[in-house]
XYZ file of C-alpha atoms in Angstrom:
711
model
C -37.385 33.109 -10.426
C -37.269 29.799 -9.464
C -37.741 28.166 -6.095
C -34.257 27.393 -3.959
C -33.186 23.749 -3.685
C -32.691 22.883 -0.212
C -31.053 19.756 1.124
C -30.815 18.600 4.570
C -27.425 16.997 5.491
C -26.034 14.916 8.368
C -22.547 15.200 9.417
C -20.432 13.186 12.037
C -21.613 15.157 15.188
C -23.809 13.864 17.906
C -27.023 15.757 17.059
C -30.465 14.756 16.708
C -31.165 16.123 13.355
C -29.427 17.692 9.995
C -28.459 20.679 8.819
C -30.515 22.551 5.830
C -28.204 23.880 3.197
C -28.636 25.488 -0.475
C -27.840 23.294 -3.523
C -26.570 25.267 -6.416
C -27.181 23.120 -9.239
C -25.497 25.305 -11.613
C -22.231 25.446 -9.758
C -22.521 21.651 -8.707
C -23.078 20.734 -11.965
C -26.025 17.927 -11.188
C -29.298 17.462 -9.546
C -29.281 16.685 -5.616
C -30.149 13.129 -4.774
C -30.771 11.520 -1.309
C -27.549 9.439 -0.650
C -25.027 11.971 -1.963
C -21.731 12.442 -0.177
C -21.140 16.123 0.095
C -18.902 18.870 1.396
C -20.702 21.318 3.785
C -19.721 24.349 5.513
C -19.796 23.776 9.627
C -18.696 26.610 11.573
C -15.359 28.041 10.777
C -14.224 24.972 8.782
C -15.963 22.327 6.607
C -17.283 18.930 7.104
C -18.141 15.736 4.942
C -21.882 14.843 5.062
C -24.741 12.674 3.532
C -27.893 14.229 1.930
C -30.957 12.776 3.350
C -33.592 15.085 2.236
C -34.333 17.314 -1.020
C -37.299 20.048 -0.705
C -37.875 23.423 -1.736
C -38.613 24.694 1.607
C -36.731 25.121 4.898
C -37.876 26.270 8.305
C -35.033 28.830 8.434
C -34.716 32.000 6.180
C -33.188 31.145 2.837
C -30.770 33.599 2.698
C -29.029 32.487 6.139
C -28.527 29.093 4.682
C -25.074 28.009 3.314
C -24.488 26.145 0.286
C -22.854 22.769 -0.628
C -19.397 23.155 -1.235
C -19.116 20.324 -3.693
C -20.393 16.754 -4.196
C -17.967 13.479 -4.004
C -17.472 11.662 -7.382
C -19.543 8.618 -5.898
C -22.911 7.489 -6.677
C -25.503 8.054 -4.185
C -25.734 5.403 -1.236
C -28.525 3.123 -2.340
C -32.019 3.449 -0.858
C -31.587 0.150 1.124
C -28.331 1.145 2.779
C -29.929 4.512 4.213
C -32.922 2.460 5.369
C -30.408 0.393 7.372
C -28.305 3.330 8.555
C -31.595 4.895 9.742
C -32.651 1.634 11.560
C -29.354 1.132 13.366
C -29.437 4.808 14.341
C -32.925 4.709 15.818
C -32.636 1.091 17.563
C -28.914 2.064 18.885
C -29.931 5.568 19.706
C -27.389 7.065 17.858
C -27.202 10.185 15.682
C -27.948 9.293 12.042
C -24.626 11.187 11.116
C -22.660 9.668 13.581
C -24.013 6.089 12.263
C -23.398 7.001 8.205
C -20.055 8.861 8.435
C -18.006 6.596 9.990
C -18.659 3.825 7.764
C -17.303 5.770 4.769
C -13.389 5.125 4.181
C -11.257 8.128 5.433
C -10.036 8.438 1.625
C -13.399 9.471 1.007
C -13.722 11.879 3.806
C -11.127 14.267 2.297
C -12.823 16.735 -0.004
C -9.554 18.431 -1.134
C -8.793 15.158 -2.698
C -12.295 14.423 -4.543
C -11.169 15.758 -8.099
C -8.051 13.949 -8.357
C -9.907 10.783 -6.990
C -12.417 11.419 -9.983
C -9.641 11.413 -12.373
C -6.667 8.904 -11.314
C -7.614 6.995 -8.005
C -10.395 4.778 -9.211
C -7.892 2.279 -10.949
C -7.523 -1.109 -8.995
C -3.765 -1.649 -8.798
C -4.289 -4.823 -7.524
C -6.367 -6.243 -10.467
C -4.893 -9.786 -11.044
C -5.464 -11.621 -14.342
C -8.326 -14.279 -14.140
C -7.859 -17.792 -13.719
C -8.750 -20.092 -16.332
C -11.746 -22.320 -15.371
C -9.583 -25.254 -15.835
C -6.998 -23.699 -13.205
C -9.873 -23.398 -10.811
C -9.567 -26.690 -8.867
C -5.851 -26.377 -8.256
C -6.670 -23.172 -6.126
C -6.236 -23.669 -2.468
C -9.268 -24.842 -0.648
C -11.790 -25.616 -3.642
C -13.830 -28.421 -3.337
C -15.880 -29.288 -6.572
C -19.475 -29.944 -5.584
C -19.369 -33.471 -6.264
C -16.387 -33.951 -3.992
C -18.943 -32.913 -1.164
C -19.960 -35.511 1.194
C -23.495 -36.726 1.816
C -24.161 -34.279 4.609
C -22.779 -31.483 2.882
C -24.769 -32.273 -0.359
C -27.987 -32.688 1.791
C -27.522 -29.254 3.520
C -26.801 -27.469 0.311
C -29.707 -29.201 -1.367
C -31.944 -27.765 1.305
C -30.538 -24.209 1.228
C -30.842 -23.781 -2.616
C -34.665 -25.243 -2.330
C -35.198 -22.578 0.595
C -33.277 -19.621 -0.892
C -34.587 -20.205 -4.461
C -37.326 -17.683 -3.900
C -37.292 -13.825 -3.726
C -37.984 -13.778 -0.105
C -36.423 -13.372 3.368
C -34.989 -16.761 4.724
C -32.301 -17.047 7.549
C -30.733 -20.343 8.140
C -28.311 -21.777 10.685
C -25.566 -23.886 9.685
C -24.405 -25.495 12.626
C -21.507 -28.084 12.104
C -18.442 -29.804 13.909
C -15.055 -27.942 13.116
C -13.831 -29.179 10.011
C -17.057 -30.235 8.755
C -17.056 -28.283 5.575
C -19.759 -25.407 6.372
C -17.543 -23.114 4.439
C -17.780 -25.185 1.280
C -21.469 -25.280 1.455
C -21.989 -21.682 1.788
C -19.558 -20.856 -1.088
C -21.443 -23.525 -3.293
C -24.757 -22.016 -2.299
C -23.234 -18.583 -3.324
C -22.558 -19.679 -6.633
C -26.016 -20.484 -7.332
C -27.145 -17.174 -6.073
C -24.586 -15.057 -7.773
C -25.603 -16.089 -11.192
C -26.692 -12.811 -12.503
C -23.855 -10.507 -13.557
C -24.780 -7.575 -11.363
C -25.736 -9.488 -8.214
C -23.677 -8.834 -5.095
C -22.899 -11.172 -1.821
C -21.748 -10.040 1.470
C -19.269 -12.269 3.694
C -18.861 -11.206 7.206
C -15.957 -12.681 9.413
C -15.408 -11.652 12.960
C -11.738 -10.841 12.786
C -8.992 -9.468 10.514
C -6.919 -12.572 11.039
C -9.577 -14.802 9.425
C -9.913 -12.902 6.384
C -6.735 -14.000 4.292
C -7.501 -17.618 4.614
C -10.952 -17.070 3.412
C -9.998 -14.641 0.899
C -7.998 -17.208 -0.985
C -10.945 -19.755 -0.817
C -13.245 -17.217 -2.160
C -11.341 -16.546 -5.039
C -10.703 -19.990 -5.685
C -14.465 -20.683 -5.960
C -15.016 -17.274 -7.721
C -12.052 -16.742 -10.093
C -13.976 -14.817 -12.447
C -15.979 -12.552 -9.911
C -14.757 -9.242 -8.681
C -14.185 -9.189 -5.077
C -13.802 -6.224 -2.441
C -12.069 -6.790 0.823
C -13.028 -4.370 3.421
C -11.409 -4.236 7.194
C -9.173 -2.041 9.112
C -6.090 -4.128 8.172
C -5.963 -3.052 4.739
C -4.214 0.547 3.609
C -6.417 3.495 3.465
C -6.276 3.768 -0.126
C -7.106 -0.164 -0.757
C -9.962 0.053 1.633
C -11.188 3.158 -0.109
C -11.005 1.429 -3.825
C -12.872 -1.350 -2.272
C -15.623 0.559 -1.092
C -16.041 2.191 -4.169
C -16.420 -1.018 -5.809
C -18.801 -2.298 -3.381
C -20.914 1.078 -3.645
C -20.832 1.118 -7.338
C -21.665 -2.618 -7.887
C -18.506 -3.332 -9.788
C -17.719 -5.737 -6.824
C -19.832 -8.957 -6.755
C -18.325 -10.342 -3.574
C -17.647 -8.207 -0.243
C -15.454 -9.619 2.301
C -15.016 -7.937 5.558
C -15.322 -7.464 9.307
C -18.223 -6.002 11.125
C -17.905 -2.545 9.335
C -18.720 -3.900 6.041
C -22.208 -4.852 7.224
C -22.805 -1.264 6.730
C -21.180 -0.850 3.428
C -23.568 0.242 0.683
C -24.268 -2.372 -2.047
C -27.027 -1.803 -4.432
C -27.455 -5.254 -5.633
C -26.951 -7.057 -2.556
C -28.602 -10.739 -3.116
C -27.301 -12.720 -0.006
C -25.335 -12.485 3.203
C -23.214 -14.913 4.941
C -22.216 -14.451 8.860
C -19.209 -16.776 9.603
C -18.564 -17.491 13.067
C -21.713 -15.668 13.732
C -21.549 -16.297 17.684
C -18.207 -14.131 18.010
C -18.265 -11.421 20.325
C -16.309 -9.366 17.880
C -19.299 -8.575 15.816
C -20.297 -6.181 18.570
C -19.133 -2.873 18.177
C -17.326 -1.619 21.374
C -17.135 2.402 20.653
C -19.080 4.865 18.813
C -22.420 3.203 17.611
C -22.517 0.094 19.621
C -24.037 -2.064 16.892
C -24.216 -5.837 16.303
C -23.011 -6.409 12.868
C -24.799 -9.781 12.906
C -28.000 -8.369 14.048
C -27.773 -5.828 11.349
C -26.976 -8.250 8.574
C -30.090 -10.294 9.744
C -32.060 -7.054 9.807
C -30.678 -5.892 6.316
C -31.469 -9.341 4.675
C -35.075 -9.126 6.087
C -35.547 -5.630 4.509
C -34.282 -6.701 1.268
C -36.050 -10.178 1.135
C -33.034 -12.167 0.395
C -31.502 -15.088 2.027
C -28.875 -15.141 4.939
C -26.829 -17.806 6.363
C -25.402 -17.900 9.833
C -22.587 -20.370 10.198
C -20.917 -21.783 13.466
C -19.663 -24.679 15.435
C -20.783 -23.098 18.457
C -24.024 -20.873 17.476
C -25.064 -18.063 19.823
C -27.792 -18.953 22.478
C -30.092 -16.452 20.877
C -29.463 -17.768 17.178
C -29.792 -21.218 18.150
C -32.857 -20.832 20.021
C -34.440 -18.956 16.962
C -33.682 -22.028 14.886
C -34.969 -24.427 17.547
C -38.137 -22.562 17.604
C -38.377 -22.991 13.709
C -37.698 -18.984 13.110
C -34.485 -19.942 11.093
C -34.083 -23.130 8.979
C -31.613 -25.334 11.034
C -29.129 -27.482 9.122
C -26.411 -29.410 10.840
C -23.135 -30.928 9.757
C -22.254 -33.571 12.423
C -19.485 -35.088 10.721
C -15.996 -33.941 9.722
C -15.563 -33.423 5.939
C -12.381 -35.459 5.577
C -13.810 -38.553 7.707
C -11.326 -37.372 10.557
C -12.633 -38.256 13.992
C -13.083 -35.427 16.616
C -10.164 -34.762 18.949
C -10.008 -36.669 22.151
C -10.792 -34.162 25.214
C -8.598 -34.654 28.356
C -9.496 -32.774 31.439
C -6.196 -32.351 33.783
C -7.045 -31.648 37.278
C -4.310 -29.271 38.495
C -4.994 -30.274 42.157
C -4.068 -33.856 41.431
C -0.324 -34.234 42.601
C -0.062 -36.700 39.837
C -0.454 -34.119 36.836
C 2.494 -31.998 38.462
C 6.074 -32.036 37.103
C 8.561 -33.168 39.970
C 12.450 -33.523 39.735
C 12.073 -37.297 38.954
C 10.710 -35.904 35.539
C 13.754 -34.508 34.459
C 13.163 -31.057 35.335
C 16.065 -28.735 34.549
C 17.379 -26.944 37.495
C 16.020 -23.054 37.585
C 13.473 -23.933 34.808
C 10.107 -22.742 35.511
C 7.582 -24.156 33.019
C 4.015 -24.063 34.140
C 2.787 -27.084 32.195
C 1.155 -30.194 33.610
C 3.029 -33.490 33.318
C 0.323 -35.115 30.794
C 0.755 -31.992 28.582
C 4.544 -32.141 28.536
C 4.455 -35.968 27.568
C 1.656 -35.474 25.161
C 3.830 -32.539 23.242
C 6.860 -35.038 23.280
C 4.804 -37.637 21.808
C 3.618 -35.130 19.200
C 7.071 -33.990 18.150
C 7.957 -37.661 17.778
C 5.423 -38.128 15.387
C 6.324 -34.840 13.418
C 2.967 -33.160 14.176
C 2.616 -29.542 15.294
C 1.503 -28.617 18.585
C -0.988 -25.689 19.867
C -0.514 -24.304 23.221
C -3.149 -21.506 24.335
C -2.853 -19.146 27.228
C -5.101 -15.839 26.713
C -2.614 -13.555 28.218
C 0.062 -11.611 26.317
C 3.283 -10.135 27.383
C 5.758 -11.809 29.703
C 3.964 -11.690 33.216
C 0.977 -10.028 34.088
C 2.162 -8.505 37.311
C 5.494 -7.523 38.583
C 5.475 -7.802 42.650
C 7.873 -6.788 45.414
C 8.680 -9.817 47.520
C 9.243 -7.537 50.685
C 6.185 -5.413 50.637
C 3.021 -5.372 49.107
C 3.751 -3.317 45.952
C 2.273 -4.435 42.524
C 2.523 -3.190 39.285
C -0.438 -1.204 39.059
C -1.425 1.284 36.390
C -1.736 4.737 37.628
C -4.260 5.641 34.872
C -6.526 2.368 34.825
C -8.026 -0.063 37.675
C -5.679 -2.701 36.318
C -2.146 -3.865 36.547
C 0.976 -3.083 34.000
C 1.897 -6.215 32.181
C 5.767 -6.841 31.961
C 6.977 -7.148 28.333
C 10.420 -8.909 27.724
C 13.285 -6.994 25.717
C 12.438 -6.556 22.207
C 8.579 -7.138 22.362
C 7.416 -3.359 22.623
C 10.917 -1.818 22.304
C 14.569 -2.237 22.916
C 14.250 -2.980 26.611
C 12.186 -4.762 28.972
C 8.954 -2.512 29.955
C 5.584 -2.619 31.760
C 2.860 -2.002 29.479
C -0.966 -1.429 30.078
C -3.249 -2.972 27.786
C -6.017 -0.592 28.548
C -4.612 2.732 28.144
C -1.149 1.946 26.496
C 1.115 3.569 29.039
C 4.393 2.148 28.833
C 7.357 2.377 31.641
C 10.612 1.127 31.833
C 10.991 -1.877 34.455
C 12.148 -0.194 38.128
C 15.451 -1.232 39.132
C 13.860 -1.529 42.819
C 10.563 -1.275 44.489
C 8.915 1.916 44.331
C 7.667 1.717 47.907
C 10.239 0.191 49.974
C 13.515 0.213 47.569
C 13.627 -3.737 47.770
C 15.846 -4.946 44.388
C 14.303 -8.243 44.404
C 11.289 -7.720 42.346
C 9.445 -10.961 40.916
C 7.123 -11.942 38.122
C 3.645 -12.991 39.042
C 1.970 -15.600 36.598
C 3.084 -16.001 33.029
C 2.065 -14.887 29.410
C 2.872 -15.905 25.943
C 6.297 -14.694 26.296
C 7.410 -16.409 29.322
C 6.012 -19.679 28.045
C 7.318 -19.429 24.794
C 11.091 -18.964 26.653
C 10.298 -21.811 28.852
C 9.215 -24.297 25.734
C 12.146 -23.056 23.904
C 14.443 -24.402 26.873
C 12.654 -27.548 27.323
C 12.590 -28.243 23.575
C 15.684 -26.623 22.154
C 15.649 -28.421 19.023
C 11.794 -27.425 18.362
C 10.863 -24.600 16.108
C 8.753 -22.333 18.316
C 6.384 -19.613 17.178
C 4.457 -17.153 19.178
C 1.282 -15.682 17.688
C -0.149 -12.623 19.634
C -0.957 -9.170 19.231
C 2.706 -8.211 19.883
C 4.308 -10.736 17.520
C 2.076 -9.786 14.706
C 2.891 -6.245 14.867
C 6.538 -6.954 13.985
C 8.052 -7.157 10.382
C 5.962 -10.688 10.216
C 2.362 -9.801 10.175
C -0.308 -11.929 11.355
C -0.714 -13.530 7.853
C 3.030 -14.672 7.580
C 3.101 -15.894 10.975
C -0.180 -18.241 10.258
C 1.441 -19.240 6.843
C 4.578 -20.470 8.637
C 2.091 -22.724 10.744
C 0.061 -23.852 7.382
C 3.649 -24.793 5.715
C 4.760 -26.924 8.626
C 7.790 -24.866 9.088
C 6.640 -24.595 13.199
C 6.649 -27.394 15.701
C 4.945 -25.506 18.729
C 2.709 -22.716 18.388
C 2.337 -20.448 21.660
C -0.338 -18.041 21.106
C -3.603 -16.267 22.394
C -7.156 -16.524 21.209
C -5.653 -15.591 17.772
C -4.880 -19.079 16.959
C -8.120 -20.532 18.268
C -10.578 -20.300 15.548
C -11.218 -20.632 11.822
C -7.580 -21.548 10.816
C -7.837 -24.904 8.780
C -4.384 -26.284 10.221
C -3.467 -29.477 8.379
C -0.628 -30.640 10.566
C -1.797 -30.162 14.155
C -2.140 -33.291 16.359
C -2.596 -31.585 19.811
C -3.883 -28.436 21.447
C -2.904 -27.531 25.199
C -5.086 -24.815 26.892
C -3.748 -23.348 30.289
C -5.541 -21.212 32.680
C -8.916 -21.791 31.446
C -10.580 -21.107 34.721
C -9.480 -17.680 34.318
C -12.866 -16.887 32.409
C -14.924 -19.523 34.075
C -15.924 -17.517 37.014
C -16.803 -13.752 36.161
C -19.361 -11.074 36.600
C -20.336 -11.535 33.175
C -23.127 -14.009 32.815
C -22.189 -14.788 28.858
C -18.470 -15.717 30.264
C -19.358 -19.524 30.429
C -20.542 -19.378 27.003
C -17.780 -17.727 25.587
C -15.212 -19.985 27.230
C -17.220 -23.260 25.908
C -17.103 -21.531 22.154
C -13.556 -20.896 22.576
C -12.552 -24.267 23.688
C -14.651 -26.054 20.852
C -13.072 -23.869 18.293
C -9.365 -24.444 19.466
C -10.032 -28.217 20.130
C -11.243 -28.117 16.279
C -7.924 -27.354 15.084
C -6.341 -30.679 16.062
C -6.454 -33.604 13.826
C -8.310 -32.005 10.970
C -6.507 -33.593 8.343
C -6.496 -36.887 9.713
C -8.326 -39.795 7.518
C -10.137 -42.706 8.641
C -8.433 -45.172 10.811
C -5.533 -42.490 11.822
C -5.158 -41.447 15.420
C -7.528 -38.400 16.183
C -6.291 -35.439 17.724
C -6.107 -34.367 21.250
C -6.922 -31.464 23.315
C -5.724 -31.211 27.228
C -7.127 -28.572 29.119
C -5.531 -27.520 32.472
C -8.125 -26.694 35.097
C -9.145 -27.013 38.914
C -12.595 -27.497 38.283
C -12.875 -30.288 35.875
C -16.648 -30.828 37.148
C -17.598 -27.710 35.738
C -20.823 -27.746 33.195
C -18.545 -26.185 30.494
C -15.974 -28.849 30.760
C -18.206 -31.979 30.979
C -20.285 -30.992 27.878
C -16.954 -30.246 26.111
C -15.703 -33.733 26.907
C -18.772 -35.143 25.150
C -18.617 -32.450 22.141
C -22.418 -32.106 23.237
C -22.975 -28.491 21.995
C -26.695 -29.035 21.923
C -26.393 -30.221 25.449
C -24.399 -27.148 26.595
C -26.739 -24.729 24.972
C -29.963 -26.338 26.478
C -28.285 -26.188 30.034
C -27.441 -22.421 29.198
C -30.731 -21.753 28.111
C -32.397 -23.117 31.444
C -30.070 -20.993 33.678
C -30.873 -17.814 31.457
C -34.555 -18.439 31.759
C -34.436 -19.070 35.552
C -32.488 -15.903 36.169
C -34.605 -13.888 33.230
C -31.440 -13.184 31.797
C -30.917 -12.624 27.707
C -32.623 -13.909 25.457
C -35.593 -14.192 27.976
C -35.267 -10.311 28.585
C -33.834 -7.104 26.892
C -30.857 -4.813 28.223
C -29.487 -1.694 28.029
C -26.814 0.278 29.258
C -26.344 4.021 30.098
C -22.474 4.591 30.500
C -21.499 7.465 32.316
C -17.613 8.989 32.258
C -16.199 11.287 34.450
C -13.022 12.688 36.239
C -14.545 11.160 39.430
C -16.510 8.118 40.064
C -18.695 10.046 42.547
C -19.553 12.459 39.672
C -20.228 9.531 37.239
C -22.751 7.564 39.579
C -24.493 10.707 40.995
C -25.214 11.855 37.290
C -26.661 8.205 36.718
C -28.490 8.339 39.978
C -30.320 11.594 38.970
C -31.198 9.930 35.627
C -32.613 6.892 37.476
C -34.974 9.356 39.759
C -36.133 11.156 36.899
C -37.358 8.133 35.161
C -39.089 7.031 38.274
C -40.703 10.404 38.786
C -41.992 10.253 35.161
C -43.435 6.519 35.854
C -41.138 5.128 33.397
C -39.990 2.029 35.348
C -41.807 -0.527 36.909
C -44.180 -3.354 35.987
C -41.962 -5.045 33.696
C -39.083 -2.343 33.387
C -36.398 -2.287 35.920
C -33.589 0.301 36.106
C -30.932 -1.002 38.555
C -28.778 1.234 40.714
C -25.758 2.494 39.104
C -22.408 0.830 39.622
C -18.792 1.095 38.564
C -17.963 -0.570 35.409
C -15.866 -3.929 35.486
C -12.908 -1.936 34.503
C -13.693 1.111 36.406
C -10.969 3.512 35.523
C -9.163 3.711 32.072
C -7.077 6.386 30.941
C -7.680 8.362 33.877
C -11.439 8.569 33.476
C -13.691 6.904 35.827
C -16.697 4.860 34.641
C -20.137 3.890 35.618
C -23.282 2.168 34.216
C -26.788 1.775 34.657
C -28.395 -1.235 33.688
C -32.174 -1.187 32.289
C -34.079 -4.492 31.728
C -37.443 -5.024 30.298
C -39.244 -8.064 29.049
C -40.669 -6.128 26.086
C -38.190 -4.841 23.200
C -40.410 -2.221 22.074
C -40.945 -0.918 25.836
C -37.253 -0.938 26.310
C -37.005 1.258 23.186
C -39.436 3.551 24.447
C -37.685 4.175 27.649
C -34.234 4.685 25.749
C -35.902 7.249 23.227
C -37.183 8.879 26.402
C -33.713 8.912 27.974
C -31.886 10.055 24.954
C -34.548 13.143 24.831
C -33.923 13.829 28.548
C -30.242 13.847 28.616
C -29.781 15.663 25.185
C -31.864 18.403 26.730
C -29.304 18.667 29.528
C -26.137 18.432 27.264
C -23.915 19.880 24.511
C -23.370 16.839 22.353
C -22.949 13.961 24.680
C -21.268 15.940 27.479
C -24.023 17.157 30.271
C -23.819 20.985 30.960
C -24.130 20.820 34.658
C -21.451 18.334 35.891
C -19.499 17.569 32.326
C -20.370 13.787 32.248
C -19.810 11.767 29.228
C -22.620 9.815 28.507
C -23.872 7.304 25.784
C -26.490 4.721 25.539
C -25.829 1.212 24.475
C -28.539 -1.571 23.529
C -27.972 -5.555 23.893
C -24.771 -5.128 25.619
C -22.849 -8.283 25.445
C -20.799 -7.925 28.816
C -22.181 -6.002 32.081
């Protein structure tokens, strides 16, 4: 009698190990391989899992093992992808099954449709005829190598020389906005994708940036198969794109952070565009950084990786300065356009305020300073577009009672409900919580005192849009935020309206700030920038500076030599702040040097390593008590001290969300390995006292987060 075949399978459950299952070779029709996607019985139901081990033995009785039900019509995940998943699981202290299974598209997690998929769905319905080589230059955004400027050619030559060998090579491509970084890394990929089976991964931080880059990539590589992976595409399209990546059929994979974990058997190069962007950090489930995993993956495969940004993260910039990464710079805009002029408008100066003498219409409340109004009018007269950035969607952040202290607080969260005007989230004006999604109608009177005179405090994109439309009734105004992009016109169509020149004034959130190559924008105005200047998060200033540099770079990109450069106006009450002063000089390196000195003095990342233990419960007291007990156990075991700190538990900055109270315990170490050791001990300790991720004693949900980007 032949020995049984036993496979170990991991599933999407918070478990520290996989399950042993029997493999019926005759019934399944093939030999088991590590990386196979399978269906296995689990309790009274079944789950999709991945084979991580094949053997002839089990620690359990063979006759008690259940058998694998069926195998997905997919090739096994390649060994390098499984190494990446295993590293991510260990480093971010998360179950291997919880790490692997969420990366599989929903289409492939439905075993009932596998047979149908193998027969019919693996046909790319979106296949378009290839463009002829002669048509390539006519495609949008294509720049021939001969058309690159001297700085671009120099950077490309250095990259080619460094990436020509089969070894890990990391490069920071830092350049001014509009300096042509994209053209440089696309020409590099043309060299590296010479072989018919080779694959390249291009990561972007947000879905909104994919359509424009996708068009450019298709223009540069009309003959190569491309797969686009992000949550904005339909379930079927994403499933097909993932299949094309895992089989090696697609040579170019473009996607957001989840694409960093996609199996690619022939990966030969990685590009991380806008590498500084916090969107690369996953904020639920396994809290991984797609940028950091991309670097690890490149190192593991011994392939080149290019990190591109106008405002690199402090960690990346310091690595380049220290010589760990190749450091390449593009200090001039590609088309010869000058950088925009930066104007800091001190809101404490009465001269910057509008007055009745400035033809302010009676009853019109427009929260723009006088210089911004003047600049927008001048821009309209010159037939150029204006961008007005305010990082707050909705009509007004708070509704208040003028007779008492009532404010529109969310009963489920420690935040306020935002007022949205009619048509934004439904037929009537509503109050909406942006954290839990609760939506309520606007009260006709104060719930506390009955006063009917309710007023709005502050302004969001909707209120600003209304005021601008009333101030400039003949201008074509477009609002771009999460609410407007949910309507019939998606984000891509809204941005196309801007690119086509069909809009005069754009009002939007950070969606409009980065990555877009606007050709008609002459002016950018930033309102309420100070809202992010003072924060409990030590990275707030770094993020504000990056956003301001990015949005400033949208102005004057298409201006030729001799033309008037674009302008950015920033309304602030603190023009002397370092963020604004370095921006005034377009001095990215100066700001990062200043930031590094501050962080080193305070012993903050990247001069130390951090982790958070999150706790969620029905009461804050229960969550903090759970973390306090954990800290006490760490102290009793001698795991803290001498370079490793465990701070007291505190409420999270957003303490309550959807009725759940949240607290956190910060752990800090000067040594990365030591931090890893204590986190593994914490994980082991909490798992022994929990069922899944919920403690047995007090029903507190917990999670460990490595390298948090906000504290």
